[in-house]
Structures are given as structure tokens and as C-alpha cells.
CSV table of C-alpha atoms in Angstrom, one decimal:
chain,number,residue,atom,x,y,z
Q,1,MET,CA,-23.8,61.9,3.1
Q,2,SER,CA,-23.5,61.6,-0.9
Q,3,ALA,CA,-24.3,58.8,-3.0
Q,4,ALA,CA,-20.7,58.4,-4.2
Q,5,THR,CA,-19.5,58.6,-0.2
Q,6,GLY,CA,-22.2,56.0,1.1
Q,7,ALA,CA,-21.0,53.8,-1.9
Q,8,ILE,CA,-17.4,54.1,-1.4
Q,9,GLY,CA,-18.4,53.3,2.4
Q,10,MET,CA,-20.3,50.3,1.7
Q,11,SER,CA,-17.7,49.2,-0.7
Q,12,GLY,CA,-14.8,49.8,2.1
Q,13,HIS,CA,-17.2,47.3,4.3
Q,14,ARG,CA,-17.9,44.6,1.8
Q,15,GLN,CA,-14.0,44.7,1.3
Q,16,GLY,CA,-13.1,44.6,5.1
Q,17,SER,CA,-15.8,41.8,5.4
Q,18,GLY,CA,-14.2,40.0,2.7
Q,19,THR,CA,-10.8,40.3,3.8
Q,20,VAL,CA,-12.0,38.6,7.0
Q,21,LYS,CA,-13.5,36.0,5.1
Q,22,ARG,CA,-10.6,35.2,3.3
Q,23,LYS,CA,-8.4,35.2,6.6
Q,24,ARG,CA,-11.0,32.9,8.1
Q,25,TRP,CA,-10.9,30.8,5.2
Q,26,GLY,CA,-7.1,30.4,4.7
Q,27,GLY,CA,-6.7,29.7,8.4
Q,28,LEU,CA,-8.9,26.6,7.5
Q,29,ARG,CA,-6.7,25.9,4.7
Q,30,GLN,CA,-3.4,26.0,6.7
Q,31,GLN,CA,-5.0,23.6,9.0
Q,32,TRP,CA,-5.6,21.2,6.5
Q,33,LYS,CA,-2.2,22.3,4.9
Q,34,LEU,CA,-0.9,20.1,8.3
Q,35,LEU,CA,0.4,16.8,7.2
Q,36,GLY,CA,2.1,14.0,9.0
Q,37,LEU,CA,1.4,11.9,12.0
Q,38,PHE,CA,-0.6,12.8,15.1
Q,39,GLU,CA,-1.3,10.9,18.4
Q,40,ILE,CA,-5.1,10.2,18.9
Q,41,ASP,CA,-5.3,11.4,22.4
Q,42,GLU,CA,-8.4,11.7,24.5
Q,43,GLN,CA,-9.1,15.2,22.9
Q,44,HIS,CA,-8.9,13.7,19.4
Q,45,GLU,CA,-12.0,13.3,17.4
Q,46,PHE,CA,-11.0,9.6,16.5
Q,47,TYR,CA,-10.1,8.7,20.0
Q,48,SER,CA,-13.4,6.4,20.6
Q,49,LEU,CA,-13.2,5.3,17.8
Q,50,THR,CA,-9.6,4.0,17.9
Q,51,CYS,CA,-10.4,2.5,21.0
Q,52,MET,CA,-13.5,0.4,19.7
Q,53,MET,CA,-11.2,-0.6,16.9
Q,54,LYS,CA,-8.4,-1.9,19.2
Q,55,GLU,CA,-11.1,-3.8,21.7
Q,56,GLY,CA,-12.8,-5.0,18.8
Q,57,LEU,CA,-9.3,-6.5,16.9
Q,58,ALA,CA,-8.1,-7.8,20.5
Q,59,ALA,CA,-11.4,-10.2,20.5
Q,60,ALA,CA,-11.5,-10.7,16.4
Q,61,ILE,CA,-7.6,-12.0,16.9
Q,62,GLN,CA,-8.0,-14.1,19.8
Q,63,ASN,CA,-10.5,-16.1,18.1
Q,64,THR,CA,-8.4,-17.0,15.2
Q,65,ILE,CA,-5.7,-17.8,18.1
Q,66,ASP,CA,-8.2,-19.9,20.0
Q,67,ASN,CA,-9.1,-21.7,16.5
Q,68,PRO,CA,-6.5,-21.4,14.0
Q,69,PRO,CA,-7.6,-22.0,10.2
Q,70,THR,CA,-6.7,-24.9,9.0
Q,71,ASN,CA,-4.1,-26.0,6.5
Q,72,GLU,CA,-6.5,-26.2,3.4
Q,73,LEU,CA,-9.0,-23.1,3.2
Q,74,SER,CA,-12.3,-23.4,1.9
Q,75,ASP,CA,-14.7,-21.8,-0.1
Q,76,ASP,CA,-16.5,-21.2,3.3
Q,77,ASP,CA,-13.4,-19.6,4.7
Q,78,PHE,CA,-13.5,-16.9,2.4
Q,79,ARG,CA,-17.3,-16.1,2.8
Q,80,LEU,CA,-17.2,-16.3,6.2
Q,81,LYS,CA,-18.5,-13.3,8.4
Q,82,VAL,CA,-18.1,-13.6,12.4
Q,83,THR,CA,-19.9,-10.8,14.3
Q,84,LYS,CA,-19.1,-10.1,17.7
Q,85,ILE,CA,-21.1,-8.0,19.9
Q,86,HIS,CA,-19.3,-5.5,22.1
Q,87,GLU,CA,-20.6,-3.3,25.0
Q,88,ASN,CA,-20.9,-0.3,22.2
Q,89,PHE,CA,-20.5,-1.5,19.3
Q,90,THR,CA,-20.8,-4.4,16.9
Q,91,MET,CA,-17.9,-5.8,15.1
Q,92,GLU,CA,-17.5,-7.8,11.8
Q,93,THR,CA,-14.8,-9.6,10.8
Q,94,PHE,CA,-14.6,-10.8,7.2
Q,95,ALA,CA,-12.9,-14.1,5.8
Q,96,GLY,CA,-10.8,-14.1,9.1
Q,97,PRO,CA,-9.5,-17.6,8.4
Q,98,VAL,CA,-8.0,-16.5,5.0
Q,99,PHE,CA,-6.2,-13.3,6.5
Q,100,SER,CA,-4.9,-15.1,9.3
Q,101,SER,CA,-3.4,-17.8,7.2
Q,102,LEU,CA,-1.9,-14.8,5.1
Q,103,ARG,CA,-0.5,-13.5,8.6
Q,104,GLY,CA,1.4,-16.8,9.1
Q,105,SER,CA,2.4,-17.3,5.7
Q,106,LEU,CA,4.3,-13.6,6.1
Q,107,GLY,CA,6.1,-15.0,9.3
Q,108,MET,CA,3.7,-13.2,11.6
Q,109,THR,CA,2.3,-15.0,14.9
Q,110,GLU,CA,-1.1,-14.2,15.9
Q,111,GLN,CA,0.1,-13.2,19.1
Q,112,GLU,CA,2.6,-10.7,17.5
Q,113,TYR,CA,-0.2,-9.1,15.1
Q,114,GLN,CA,-2.5,-8.4,18.3
Q,115,GLN,CA,0.4,-7.1,20.2
Q,116,SER,CA,0.8,-4.3,17.5
Q,117,LEU,CA,-2.7,-3.6,16.7
Q,118,CYS,CA,-4.1,-4.1,20.5
Q,119,SER,CA,-1.4,-2.5,22.7
Q,120,GLU,CA,-2.3,0.2,25.6
Q,121,ASN,CA,-0.5,2.7,23.3
Q,122,ARG,CA,-2.2,5.1,21.3
Q,123,TYR,CA,-2.9,4.9,17.3
Q,124,LEU,CA,-1.6,7.7,15.3
Q,125,GLN,CA,-3.5,9.5,12.1
Q,126,PHE,CA,-1.8,9.8,9.3
Q,127,ILE,CA,-3.1,13.1,7.4
Q,128,SER,CA,-1.8,13.0,3.9
Q,129,ASN,CA,-2.1,15.0,0.7
Q,130,SER,CA,-4.2,12.3,-0.9
Q,131,LYS,CA,-7.7,13.3,-2.3
Q,132,SER,CA,-9.2,10.4,-1.0
Q,133,LYS,CA,-11.7,11.0,2.0
Q,134,ALA,CA,-10.5,7.7,4.0
Q,135,ASP,CA,-9.3,8.1,7.0
Q,136,PHE,CA,-5.6,6.5,7.6
Q,137,PHE,CA,-4.7,5.1,11.4
Q,138,LEU,CA,-1.0,3.5,11.9
Q,139,THR,CA,0.0,1.6,15.4
Q,140,ASN,CA,2.1,3.2,17.6
Q,141,ASP,CA,5.2,1.0,16.1
Q,142,LYS,CA,4.0,2.2,12.9
Q,143,ARG,CA,3.7,-1.2,11.6
Q,144,PHE,CA,0.2,-1.6,10.5
Q,145,PHE,CA,-1.9,0.7,8.5
Q,146,LEU,CA,-5.5,0.8,9.3
Q,147,LYS,CA,-7.8,2.5,6.7
Q,148,THR,CA,-11.2,3.2,6.3
Q,149,GLN,CA,-13.1,2.4,3.0
Q,150,ASN,CA,-16.2,2.3,1.2
Q,151,LYS,CA,-18.6,-0.3,0.6
Q,152,ARG,CA,-18.0,-0.6,-2.8
Q,153,GLU,CA,-14.3,-1.3,-2.5
Q,154,ILE,CA,-14.6,-3.8,0.4
Q,155,LYS,CA,-17.1,-5.7,-2.1
Q,156,PHE,CA,-14.2,-5.6,-4.5
Q,157,LEU,CA,-11.7,-6.6,-2.5
Q,158,LEU,CA,-13.6,-9.7,-1.2
Q,159,ALA,CA,-14.7,-10.7,-4.3
Q,160,ASN,CA,-11.1,-10.8,-5.1
Q,161,LEU,CA,-9.7,-12.3,-2.5
Q,162,LYS,CA,-9.3,-15.6,-3.5
Q,163,ILE,CA,-7.3,-14.2,-6.9
Q,164,TYR,CA,-5.4,-12.1,-4.8
Q,165,MET,CA,-4.1,-15.0,-2.5
Q,166,GLU,CA,-3.5,-17.2,-5.5
Q,167,HIS,CA,-1.3,-14.3,-7.1
Q,168,LEU,CA,0.6,-14.3,-3.5
Q,169,ARG,CA,1.1,-17.8,-3.8
Q,170,LYS,CA,2.2,-17.9,-7.2
Q,171,TYR,CA,4.7,-14.8,-7.0
Q,172,PRO,CA,5.5,-14.6,-3.0
Q,173,HIS,CA,7.5,-11.9,-3.3
Q,174,SER,CA,4.9,-9.7,-5.1
Q,175,LEU,CA,5.3,-5.8,-4.6
Q,176,LEU,CA,1.5,-5.9,-4.0
Q,177,VAL,CA,0.4,-4.1,-0.4
Q,178,LYS,CA,-0.3,-7.1,2.4
Q,179,PHE,CA,-4.1,-7.2,3.2
Q,180,LEU,CA,-4.3,-8.8,7.0
Q,181,GLY,CA,-8.0,-7.9,7.8
Q,182,VAL,CA,-11.2,-6.9,6.5
Q,183,HIS,CA,-13.7,-5.4,9.6
Q,184,ARG,CA,-16.8,-3.3,9.8
Q,185,ILE,CA,-17.7,-1.6,13.0
Q,186,GLN,CA,-21.2,-0.7,13.6
Q,187,ILE,CA,-21.8,1.8,16.7
Q,188,PRO,CA,-25.4,2.5,17.4
Q,189,ARG,CA,-26.8,6.1,15.5
Q,190,ASN,CA,-23.9,5.9,13.4
Q,191,ARG,CA,-23.1,4.9,10.0
Q,192,LYS,CA,-21.5,1.4,9.4
Q,193,LYS,CA,-17.9,1.9,9.1
Q,194,TYR,CA,-15.6,-0.7,7.0
Q,195,PHE,CA,-12.0,-0.6,7.4
Q,196,ILE,CA,-9.0,-2.7,6.5
Q,197,VAL,CA,-5.5,-3.6,8.1
Q,198,MET,CA,-2.5,-3.4,5.9
Q,199,GLN,CA,1.2,-4.1,6.4
Q,200,SER,CA,3.0,-0.7,6.3
Q,201,VAL,CA,5.2,-0.7,2.7
Q,202,PHE,CA,7.5,2.2,5.2
Q,203,TYR,CA,8.5,0.2,7.8
Q,204,PRO,CA,10.8,0.8,9.5
Q,205,ASP,CA,10.7,4.1,9.1
Q,206,ASP,CA,13.4,5.6,11.4
Q,207,ARG,CA,16.0,6.6,9.3
Q,208,ILE,CA,14.1,7.0,6.0
Q,209,ASN,CA,14.7,10.5,3.9
Q,210,ALA,CA,12.2,11.0,1.5
Q,211,ARG,CA,8.8,9.2,0.5
Q,212,TYR,CA,7.3,9.2,-2.7
Q,213,ASP,CA,3.5,8.2,-4.4
Q,214,ILE,CA,4.3,7.6,-8.0
Q,215,LYS,CA,1.7,7.2,-10.7
Q,216,GLY,CA,3.5,7.7,-13.8
Q,217,CYS,CA,1.9,10.5,-15.0
Q,218,GLU,CA,2.4,14.5,-14.7
Q,219,VAL,CA,-1.2,16.3,-13.8
Q,220,SER,CA,-1.5,17.3,-10.7
Q,221,ARG,CA,1.7,15.1,-9.4
Q,222,TRP,CA,3.6,17.7,-7.9
Q,223,THR,CA,3.8,18.4,-4.2
Q,224,GLU,CA,5.2,21.1,-2.0
Q,225,PRO,CA,8.0,19.8,0.2
Q,226,ALA,CA,8.0,20.0,3.7
Q,227,PRO,CA,10.4,23.0,4.8
Q,228,GLU,CA,14.0,22.4,5.5
Q,229,GLY,CA,14.5,20.9,8.8
Q,230,SER,CA,10.7,20.3,9.5
Q,231,GLN,CA,9.4,16.8,11.3
Q,232,ILE,CA,5.9,17.0,8.9
Q,233,ILE,CA,6.0,14.0,6.8
Q,234,VAL,CA,4.9,15.0,3.3
Q,235,VAL,CA,4.7,12.1,0.6
Q,236,LEU,CA,6.1,13.6,-2.6
Q,237,LYS,CA,4.7,12.7,-6.2
Q,238,ASP,CA,6.1,12.1,-9.7
Q,239,LEU,CA,7.4,15.6,-10.6
Q,240,ASN,CA,9.2,15.8,-7.3
Q,241,PHE,CA,11.5,12.7,-8.1
Q,242,GLU,CA,12.8,13.7,-11.6
Q,243,GLY,CA,16.2,13.9,-11.9
Q,244,GLN,CA,16.7,10.9,-9.3
Q,245,VAL,CA,17.4,7.5,-10.0
Q,246,ILE,CA,16.7,4.3,-8.1
Q,247,THR,CA,20.2,2.4,-8.2
Q,248,LEU,CA,19.8,-1.5,-7.8
Q,249,ASP,CA,22.7,-2.9,-10.1
Q,250,HIS,CA,22.2,-6.7,-9.8
Q,251,GLN,CA,18.7,-6.4,-8.5
Q,252,ARG,CA,17.2,-4.0,-10.7
Q,253,PRO,CA,16.2,-7.1,-13.0
Q,254,TRP,CA,14.4,-8.6,-10.5
Q,255,LEU,CA,12.3,-5.6,-9.9
Q,256,LEU,CA,11.5,-4.7,-13.6
Q,257,ARG,CA,10.0,-8.3,-14.2
Q,258,GLN,CA,7.9,-8.1,-10.2
Q,259,MET,CA,6.7,-4.8,-11.3
Q,260,GLU,CA,5.5,-6.0,-14.7
Q,261,ILE,CA,4.0,-9.2,-13.2
Q,262,ASP,CA,2.0,-7.4,-10.5
Q,263,ALA,CA,0.6,-4.6,-12.7
Q,264,GLN,CA,-0.5,-7.2,-15.3
Q,265,PHE,CA,-2.8,-8.9,-12.7
Q,266,LEU,CA,-4.1,-5.7,-11.6
Q,267,CYS,CA,-4.7,-5.1,-15.5
Q,268,ARG,CA,-6.8,-8.2,-15.6
Q,269,LEU,CA,-8.8,-7.2,-12.6
Q,270,ASN,CA,-9.7,-3.9,-14.7
Q,271,VAL,CA,-8.2,-1.9,-12.0
Q,272,LEU,CA,-6.0,1.4,-12.5
Q,273,ASP,CA,-4.7,4.7,-10.4
Q,274,TYR,CA,-2.6,2.6,-8.0
Q,275,SER,CA,0.6,3.7,-6.9
Q,276,PHE,CA,4.1,2.6,-6.8
Q,277,LEU,CA,5.5,3.8,-3.4
Q,278,VAL,CA,8.9,4.6,-3.2
Q,279,ALA,CA,11.3,5.7,-0.1
Q,280,TYR,CA,15.0,5.4,0.9
Q,281,GLN,CA,17.4,5.7,3.5
Q,282,PRO,CA,21.3,5.8,3.1
Q,283,LEU,CA,23.0,2.5,4.3
Q,284,HIS,CA,25.5,2.4,6.9
Q,285,HIS,CA,28.8,0.9,6.4
Q,286,ASP,CA,28.4,-2.2,8.5
Q,287,GLU,CA,24.6,-2.7,6.7
Q,288,ARG,CA,26.8,-2.7,3.1
Q,289,HIS,CA,29.3,-4.8,4.8
Q,290,GLN,CA,26.8,-7.2,6.2
Q,291,SER,CA,24.6,-7.8,3.4
Q,292,GLN,CA,27.8,-9.3,1.1
Q,293,SER,CA,29.2,-11.3,4.3
Q,294,PHE,CA,28.9,-14.9,4.1
Q,295,ALA,CA,26.8,-15.5,7.1
Q,296,SER,CA,24.2,-12.8,6.2
Q,297,LEU,CA,23.7,-14.8,2.8
Q,298,ILE,CA,23.2,-17.9,4.8
Q,299,VAL,CA,20.4,-16.0,7.0
Q,300,ARG,CA,19.0,-14.1,3.8
Q,301,THR,CA,18.8,-17.2,1.9
Q,302,LYS,CA,17.1,-19.4,4.9
Q,303,LYS,CA,14.3,-16.6,5.0
Q,304,SER,CA,14.2,-17.0,1.2
Q,305,VAL,CA,14.1,-20.4,0.5
Q,306,TYR,CA,12.5,-22.1,3.7
Q,307,PRO,CA,8.9,-23.2,3.1
Q,308,GLY,CA,6.0,-22.1,5.6
Q,309,SER,CA,2.6,-22.7,5.8
Q,310,SER,CA,0.9,-21.6,2.3
Q,311,PRO,CA,-1.9,-18.9,2.2
Q,312,ILE,CA,-4.0,-21.6,-0.3
Q,313,HIS,CA,-2.4,-25.0,-0.6
Q,314,ALA,CA,-0.6,-26.5,2.2
Q,315,SER,CA,1.7,-28.5,-0.4
Q,316,THR,CA,2.8,-25.8,-1.9
Q,317,ALA,CA,6.2,-23.5,-0.8
Q,318,ALA,CA,4.9,-20.5,1.0
Q,319,VAL,CA,5.3,-16.5,1.4
Q,320,PRO,CA,8.0,-15.1,1.8
Q,321,GLY,CA,10.4,-16.7,-1.1
Q,322,ALA,CA,9.2,-20.3,-1.9
Q,323,VAL,CA,10.9,-22.0,-4.2
Q,324,LEU,CA,9.3,-24.6,-6.2
Q,325,GLU,CA,12.7,-26.3,-8.0
Q,326,ASP,CA,16.1,-26.6,-6.7
Q,327,ASP,CA,18.5,-26.8,-9.8
Q,328,CYS,CA,17.8,-23.0,-10.6
Q,329,THR,CA,20.8,-20.9,-9.8
Q,330,LEU,CA,21.1,-17.1,-8.5
Q,331,SER,CA,22.4,-16.4,-11.8
Q,332,GLU,CA,19.8,-18.3,-13.9
Q,333,SER,CA,17.1,-16.5,-12.1
Q,334,GLN,CA,18.5,-13.0,-12.9
Q,335,ASN,CA,19.0,-14.0,-16.6
Q,336,ALA,CA,15.5,-15.0,-16.9
Q,337,SER,CA,14.3,-12.1,-14.6
Q,338,SER,CA,15.9,-9.7,-16.9
Q,339,ARG,CA,13.5,-10.4,-20.0
Q,340,ILE,CA,11.3,-7.4,-19.7
Q,341,SER,CA,8.4,-7.9,-21.9
Q,342,SER,CA,7.3,-5.2,-24.3
Q,343,HIS,CA,4.1,-6.8,-24.9
Q,344,SER,CA,0.8,-4.7,-23.1
Q,345,CYS,CA,-1.5,-5.9,-20.7
Q,346,SER,CA,-3.8,-6.5,-23.1
Q,347,GLU,CA,-2.1,-9.1,-25.2
Q,348,HIS,CA,-1.5,-11.0,-21.9
Q,349,ALA,CA,-4.8,-10.5,-21.2
Q,350,GLY,CA,-6.4,-11.7,-24.5
Q,351,SER,CA,-4.7,-15.3,-24.4
Q,352,GLY,CA,-7.0,-16.2,-21.4
Q,353,SER,CA,-3.9,-17.6,-19.3
Q,354,GLU,CA,-0.7,-16.8,-17.4
Q,355,THR,CA,1.1,-19.0,-19.7
Q,356,ALA,CA,3.7,-16.1,-20.5
Q,357,GLU,CA,4.5,-15.4,-17.1
Q,358,LEU,CA,5.8,-18.9,-16.2
Q,359,PRO,CA,9.2,-18.9,-17.1
Q,360,ASP,CA,10.1,-16.5,-15.0
Q,361,PHE,CA,8.3,-18.4,-12.2
Q,362,LYS,CA,11.3,-19.7,-10.6
Q,363,ALA,CA,13.4,-16.5,-10.8
Q,364,GLN,CA,10.6,-14.4,-9.0
Q,365,ASN,CA,10.9,-16.7,-6.0
Q,366,ARG,CA,15.1,-16.6,-5.4
Q,367,ARG,CA,15.2,-13.1,-4.6
Q,368,LEU,CA,17.4,-12.9,-1.2
Q,369,LEU,CA,15.5,-11.3,1.1
Q,370,PRO,CA,17.0,-8.9,4.0
Q,371,ASN,CA,16.9,-10.2,7.3
Q,372,LEU,CA,14.3,-7.4,8.8
Q,373,LYS,CA,11.0,-7.4,9.7
Q,374,ASN,CA,9.3,-6.3,6.7
Q,375,PRO,CA,11.5,-8.1,3.8
Q,376,LEU,CA,9.2,-8.5,0.9
Q,377,HIS,CA,9.3,-4.6,0.8
Q,378,VAL,CA,12.4,-3.9,1.0
Q,379,ILE,CA,15.1,-3.9,-1.2
Q,380,ASP,CA,18.8,-2.9,-1.0
Q,381,GLY,CA,20.9,-1.3,-3.5
Q,382,PRO,CA,24.9,-0.4,-3.3
Q,383,GLU,CA,24.5,2.7,-1.2
Q,384,GLN,CA,20.6,3.4,-0.4
Q,385,ARG,CA,18.2,0.8,1.2
Q,386,TYR,CA,14.6,1.2,-0.7
Q,387,PHE,CA,10.9,0.6,0.3
Q,388,ILE,CA,8.8,-0.2,-2.3
Q,389,GLY,CA,5.3,-1.4,-2.8
Q,390,ILE,CA,2.0,-1.3,-4.9
Q,391,ILE,CA,-1.0,0.3,-3.1
Q,392,ASP,CA,-4.7,1.6,-3.5
Q,393,ILE,CA,-5.9,-1.1,-5.9
Q,394,PHE,CA,-9.5,-0.5,-5.4
Q,395,THR,CA,-10.3,1.8,-8.9
Q,396,VAL,CA,-12.1,0.2,-11.5
Q,397,TYR,CA,-12.4,1.5,-14.8
Q,398,SER,CA,-16.0,1.9,-14.7
Q,399,PHE,CA,-18.2,4.0,-16.5
Q,400,LYS,CA,-17.9,6.8,-14.9
Q,401,LYS,CA,-14.1,6.5,-15.0
Q,402,ARG,CA,-14.3,6.1,-19.0
Q,403,LEU,CA,-16.5,9.7,-18.6
Q,404,GLU,CA,-13.4,11.3,-16.7
Q,405,HIS,CA,-10.9,10.2,-19.1
Q,406,MET,CA,-12.6,11.9,-21.9
Q,407,TRP,CA,-13.0,14.7,-19.8
Q,408,LYS,CA,-9.3,14.9,-18.9
Q,409,MET,CA,-8.2,14.5,-22.5
Q,410,LEU,CA,-10.5,17.6,-23.3
Q,411,ARG,CA,-8.8,19.7,-20.3
Q,412,HIS,CA,-5.3,18.2,-20.4
Q,413,PRO,CA,-4.3,17.9,-24.4
Q,414,GLY,CA,-0.9,16.6,-24.8
Q,415,ARG,CA,-0.2,15.9,-21.4
Q,416,SER,CA,-0.3,12.4,-19.1
Q,417,PHE,CA,-3.3,12.2,-16.2
Q,418,SER,CA,-3.9,9.3,-14.2
Q,419,THR,CA,-7.3,8.4,-15.5
Q,420,VAL,CA,-6.8,6.0,-18.6
Q,421,SER,CA,-7.2,2.7,-19.5
Q,422,PRO,CA,-5.8,-0.3,-17.2
Q,423,GLN,CA,-3.6,-1.2,-20.3
Q,424,ASN,CA,-2.5,2.0,-20.5
Q,425,TYR,CA,-1.8,2.8,-17.1
Q,426,CYS,CA,-0.1,-0.3,-16.6
Q,427,ARG,CA,2.6,0.0,-19.6
Q,428,ARG,CA,3.1,3.3,-18.2
Q,429,LEU,CA,3.8,2.8,-14.6
Q,430,CYS,CA,6.1,-0.3,-15.7
Q,431,GLN,CA,7.8,2.6,-18.2
Q,432,TRP,CA,8.2,4.5,-15.2
Q,433,VAL,CA,10.1,2.4,-13.2
Q,434,GLN,CA,12.2,1.1,-15.7
Q,435,GLY,CA,13.4,4.8,-17.0
Q,436,HIS,CA,14.0,5.6,-13.1
Q,437,THR,CA,16.0,2.6,-12.3
Q,438,LYS,CA,19.7,1.6,-13.1
């Protein structure tokens, strides 16, 4: 065999081997492209973990049922850590009375919470196109998310828990995701795993047409939509939303102002890279009619106005829908909430106080909530029902993020990307919401 022939043969062998490898890696990539919800059955890699989660959560919630928190939360409640030893694992629950109090202020009983998280029905795994390394689980009724978090993120949440609770007390219709529990599970010969429980923004999701994760920028903000007729759940991004608009009519001023208030709050925490979630579904004819009926208005007013137990101060009207003043009419609230500030977050933060937000305080707590299980994240327009919320609030603008910002400026000149200062992130996302609503 000549050298040339041998070289050709060796080249063909290498090409064939390379083709096999590419096919193998292509198959793996296709597996990772599978998106959506998958039931965690006995063959699933997370089956054992989720069974332990259920058992641990059942005991933790039962503890708050047997020992309900007092009306007035103390500093010790925010620092409390309760450890329960189970047969094959240990579960720690952080700030249990605080989260129990928040759940109660959302109109949720502990028994209801326990039933959803700890029923015999299997959890669902949610595989998304997120770059996060976290694992996402959903209760079988899709009402609550369970998400693994790293230690740094948990420390950040617990360190700012009192500020977060105070924000929800002050603005009970906040768009911020509602954290309902923080836990750590320790399995012998395994690393400790932290996880949080959150209320799903997209609940109930039985008729949702599309879901979007919005960051107000363009770099890496396109997702290939699911094939027509596919049951795969794909969360789309900013560029997918272009050409569309959120139609709210008279509720638009409320949304713009609440978005600004929440984004400025996150800015003061030095946070960026959070997402504005949007999903929508068409309203049925009877739903459009009911939302305007006198009987519906009475129910919605009662849901929005009646006080309950506050997350922090028992003497204060509570989530959802606290009203601290009786002389503020709905028309006054709409006029007040229509004043969208043109100032950046840094200007508010520089004042050292939140006095700039106080004139809108009454207005932001007068929105008529829909008579649904998830009213704080639902807002109806003339034709569509929208599910909206702000999630992923753990990314701090650290030195590492500043370096990432500089690198992306060089890599994407003239284009918008997610890693910018909290002030710019706050302003840009508020501008996106303002520009895509009417």
C-alpha cells in the first residue's frame, strides 16, 4: 500500500470516527434540548431526592401547624433554624415562622400548603432553556416551584429577608416572586442541598398560550419556539416578543408604577439580571362579562381590601390588598399611579430614603384583584388574562459581574446585554415594560 493510499485510508478512518462522535454528541445535545415537564417516577434520577423533600416538608409544615407563629415576628424568628432528623436524611428549615406568616398573609392555610407539597402525587421536573445550573421541580398541581440554590444565594435571601418582608408589607400587590420556604437537606455521603419553595407565577396554567422571560436586552435573548402543535413547554425571550404588546387599558398605569417600585427595590439591594415573566391566555366571553359585573366587583373589592394578618406588624392591613386610607378613591389611585418616574434608581437610592414612593402608596394598594387562587400575579386586560411576576433576584453586582460587564462591552459593541449596573438594569427593564404595554 502506497503512502498516499495509506494516508487516504487513515483519513477516511478518522473522518468516520469523527462522524460517529459527532452523531453521539448530537444525540446528547438533542436530549438536552428536551424542554418541558416530566413526571418524576421511580426510574427518575431525582425520585429518591423528591421523596425525601416531601417527607421533610411534611414534618416542617406540621411543626408550624402545631406551633403557629405569633402575630408579631421577632428577630429570633428571622434567625431561627429548626433541624429534623429523618431515617435517611436530615432537613433544616430556616426562618419557619416568617415564611408561615407570609403564607398566611397570602390567604393560604398551612394545611393547604402541606397538601399541595406533600400529597401522594409525584413532583414534576421542569427542564428549561435557562443557563442556571439549578434543578427545578413543580408540585403535581403546578402551584409551587421548588428550586435548588447555592449557599451564597441562600445567605443573600436570608440576610435580606426582613427587607423583603417589609417591601411586601408596604406594597402588598408587589410583582416580586413570593418565597414560601427555605430548606437544606443533608443525605449521608452527599453534599448538603439547599432549596427554596416559591409560588408559581404561571398558575393555573391550563390555558396559557405562551410564556416569556424578559430581561430588556437583545444578546442571547432568542429561543427557538416549540414546533406547531407540540406539547413541549418553551419559555420564550425578549426577541420572540417583538411586535407584540400587553394590552391592559386602565390597569396599565398601575403596572408601570409597580414595576418601577419593585425594580428600584432590587436596585437598592444591588441586584441585576432578574426576569420579568409574562404569560397570557384569552379570556372567555363569560370571564370578560364577569369581571365587569357588580357581583364580581364586590368579591374582588373584598379580596383586595379586607385586612388579614400582616407578615411583620399585626396592626397593619395585610397582603393581599391592604388599604391604609379610606379616602382614596379608585380614580385617585389611577391618577396617582400613572405618574411614571423618569429618574433612575441611583437618584432614589442617593436620597437615603423611600419618600419618593410614598405618594403612590395608597394607589398601589387599591388594585381590584381577580377572584383566583393566584391573584397577585394575574391581571386582566380587555381580551387577555396576563400572568406577570419578577423572579431570579439573587444576582448581586459583584466585582466578578463588573468584569463580565467590561468583557461583554468588548464582545458585543453597540448591543444590549444583561450584565449592566443595577441602575441601568432597573431603568432599561422598566422602559421595556412601558414600551410594550398599552
